[in-house]
Amino acid sequence: DIQMTQSPASLSASLGETVTIECLASEDIYSNLAWYQQKPGKSPQLLIYDASSLQDGVPSRFSGSESGTQYSLEINSLQSEDAATYFCQQHHDYPPTFGSGTKLEIK
Amino acid sequence: QIQLVQSGPELKKPGESVKISCKASGYTFTDYAMHWVKQVPGKGLKWMGWINTYTGKPTYADDFKGRFVFSLEASASTANLQISNLKNEDTANVFCAREQPGGFAYWGQGTLVTVSS
């Protein structure tokens, strides 16, 4: 199975700041990477697909990028509603595998 | 609009069985596969497998072979997951999710299965 190593496990940032969350794939996944946001008691919401494509309805302050097997999610101009846990997921090969999650706290 | 509505929470004893349903609406059910994802409370996400909603063929992740059965009631646009011989470690929130190219764009609200004696 492809392993997705996600970091950091948690972070705290202030309103208006920019944060970056990263996922390292154990092998080449050819941009087949999605990012999800999950709030407590809710189901995950797709933010980014194919590494950098913004899902319909998702604010443009969310963006995705890649460099080799390293994938990043950047959130600009942090807002209070961005407090959540974020997961990456590869869909290049079966089984689809998820990163362990990053819990984002807004100060 | 596209919705996946799952059945309610379940409290079961070890050794019992449970059946979770996921009713889809807002699209043609047989056009998209349905996936199942497990999340232990406070933990990460684990893909359980998927079912081809056109043929009914299920595919199970390695950790979910044997006690887990995916099925369909296609006429009712519903996918089901049955878990038999429940164990304490089956306690989790279970989600159905509809794929789109690139990811799981639609998710059910989750069904909490609690296994406790």
PDB file of N, CA and C in Angstrom, chain B residues 3-5 21-30 34 53 71-80:
ATOM      1  N   GLN B   3     -27.281  14.026  -2.390  1.00  0.00           N
ATOM      2  CA  GLN B   3     -27.254  13.713  -0.964  1.00  0.00           C
ATOM      3  C   GLN B   3     -27.038  12.232  -0.756  1.00  0.00           C
ATOM      4  N   LEU B   4     -26.310  11.915   0.293  1.00  0.00           N
ATOM      5  CA  LEU B   4     -26.185  10.550   0.781  1.00  0.00           C
ATOM      6  C   LEU B   4     -26.668  10.570   2.223  1.00  0.00           C
ATOM      7  N   VAL B   5     -27.722   9.820   2.502  1.00  0.00           N
ATOM      8  CA  VAL B   5     -28.295   9.811   3.843  1.00  0.00           C
ATOM      9  C   VAL B   5     -28.162   8.412   4.431  1.00  0.00           C
ATOM     10  N   SER B  21     -27.280   1.461   6.108  1.00  0.00           N
ATOM     11  CA  SER B  21     -27.732   1.815   4.765  1.00  0.00           C
ATOM     12  C   SER B  21     -27.282   3.217   4.392  1.00  0.00           C
ATOM     13  N   CYS B  22     -27.202   3.442   3.109  1.00  0.00           N
ATOM     14  CA  CYS B  22     -26.775   4.729   2.544  1.00  0.00           C
ATOM     15  C   CYS B  22     -27.666   4.996   1.335  1.00  0.00           C
ATOM     16  N   LYS B  23     -28.598   5.915   1.492  1.00  0.00           N
ATOM     17  CA  LYS B  23     -29.549   6.203   0.414  1.00  0.00           C
ATOM     18  C   LYS B  23     -29.093   7.431  -0.355  1.00  0.00           C
ATOM     19  N   ALA B  24     -28.937   7.259  -1.649  1.00  0.00           N
ATOM     20  CA  ALA B  24     -28.460   8.332  -2.516  1.00  0.00           C
ATOM     21  C   ALA B  24     -29.622   9.016  -3.222  1.00  0.00           C
ATOM     22  N   SER B  25     -29.469  10.299  -3.470  1.00  0.00           N
ATOM     23  CA  SER B  25     -30.467  11.038  -4.238  1.00  0.00           C
ATOM     24  C   SER B  25     -29.785  12.173  -4.985  1.00  0.00           C
ATOM     25  N   GLY B  26     -30.438  12.650  -6.022  1.00  0.00           N
ATOM     26  CA  GLY B  26     -29.922  13.790  -6.768  1.00  0.00           C
ATOM     27  C   GLY B  26     -29.044  13.437  -7.955  1.00  0.00           C
ATOM     28  N   TYR B  27     -28.852  12.142  -8.200  1.00  0.00           N
ATOM     29  CA  TYR B  27     -28.072  11.708  -9.360  1.00  0.00           C
ATOM     30  C   TYR B  27     -28.487  10.281  -9.712  1.00  0.00           C
ATOM     31  N   THR B  28     -27.998   9.811 -10.848  1.00  0.00           N
ATOM     32  CA  THR B  28     -28.295   8.439 -11.257  1.00  0.00           C
ATOM     33  C   THR B  28     -27.394   7.487 -10.464  1.00  0.00           C
ATOM     34  N   PHE B  29     -28.009   6.690  -9.604  1.00  0.00           N
ATOM     35  CA  PHE B  29     -27.275   5.867  -8.629  1.00  0.00           C
ATOM     36  C   PHE B  29     -26.242   4.968  -9.300  1.00  0.00           C
ATOM     37  N   THR B  30     -26.611   4.378 -10.423  1.00  0.00           N
ATOM     38  CA  THR B  30     -25.740   3.382 -11.050  1.00  0.00           C
ATOM     39  C   THR B  30     -24.589   3.994 -11.850  1.00  0.00           C
ATOM     40  N   MET B  34     -19.880   3.370  -5.097  1.00  0.00           N
ATOM     41  CA  MET B  34     -20.037   3.790  -3.716  1.00  0.00           C
ATOM     42  C   MET B  34     -18.930   3.160  -2.878  1.00  0.00           C
ATOM     43  N   THR B  53     -21.925   0.051  -8.474  1.00  0.00           N
ATOM     44  CA  THR B  53     -23.379   0.174  -8.359  1.00  0.00           C
ATOM     45  C   THR B  53     -24.101  -0.239  -9.640  1.00  0.00           C
ATOM     46  N   SER B  71     -23.695  -4.487  -0.265  1.00  0.00           N
ATOM     47  CA  SER B  71     -24.787  -4.905  -1.133  1.00  0.00           C
ATOM     48  C   SER B  71     -25.548  -3.678  -1.616  1.00  0.00           C
ATOM     49  N   LEU B  72     -26.472  -3.924  -2.528  1.00  0.00           N
ATOM     50  CA  LEU B  72     -27.251  -2.837  -3.118  1.00  0.00           C
ATOM     51  C   LEU B  72     -28.739  -3.146  -3.076  1.00  0.00           C
ATOM     52  N   GLU B  73     -29.513  -2.101  -2.985  1.00  0.00           N
ATOM     53  CA  GLU B  73     -30.934  -2.127  -3.348  1.00  0.00           C
ATOM     54  C   GLU B  73     -31.037  -1.037  -4.421  1.00  0.00           C
ATOM     55  N   ALA B  74     -30.644  -1.409  -5.644  1.00  0.00           N
ATOM     56  CA  ALA B  74     -30.507  -0.411  -6.707  1.00  0.00           C
ATOM     57  C   ALA B  74     -31.830   0.289  -6.998  1.00  0.00           C
ATOM     58  N   SER B  75     -32.924  -0.438  -6.880  1.00  0.00           N
ATOM     59  CA  SER B  75     -34.221   0.181  -7.162  1.00  0.00           C
ATOM     60  C   SER B  75     -34.524   1.283  -6.167  1.00  0.00           C
ATOM     61  N   ALA B  76     -33.883   1.216  -5.012  1.00  0.00           N
ATOM     62  CA  ALA B  76     -34.086   2.229  -3.970  1.00  0.00           C
ATOM     63  C   ALA B  76     -32.878   3.149  -3.852  1.00  0.00           C
ATOM     64  N   SER B  77     -31.951   3.061  -4.809  1.00  0.00           N
ATOM     65  CA  SER B  77     -30.738   3.895  -4.798  1.00  0.00           C
ATOM     66  C   SER B  77     -30.034   3.823  -3.445  1.00  0.00           C
ATOM     67  N   THR B  78     -29.924   2.619  -2.939  1.00  0.00           N
ATOM     68  CA  THR B  78     -29.366   2.425  -1.602  1.00  0.00           C
ATOM     69  C   THR B  78     -28.232   1.405  -1.626  1.00  0.00           C
ATOM     70  N   ALA B  79     -27.143   1.768  -0.947  1.00  0.00           N
ATOM     71  CA  ALA B  79     -26.039   0.847  -0.716  1.00  0.00           C
ATOM     72  C   ALA B  79     -26.043   0.450   0.757  1.00  0.00           C
ATOM     73  N   ASN B  80     -25.719  -0.800   0.999  1.00  0.00           N
ATOM     74  CA  ASN B  80     -25.733  -1.310   2.364  1.00  0.00           C
ATOM     75  C   ASN B  80     -24.382  -1.905   2.740  1.00  0.00           C
TER      76      ASN B  80
END
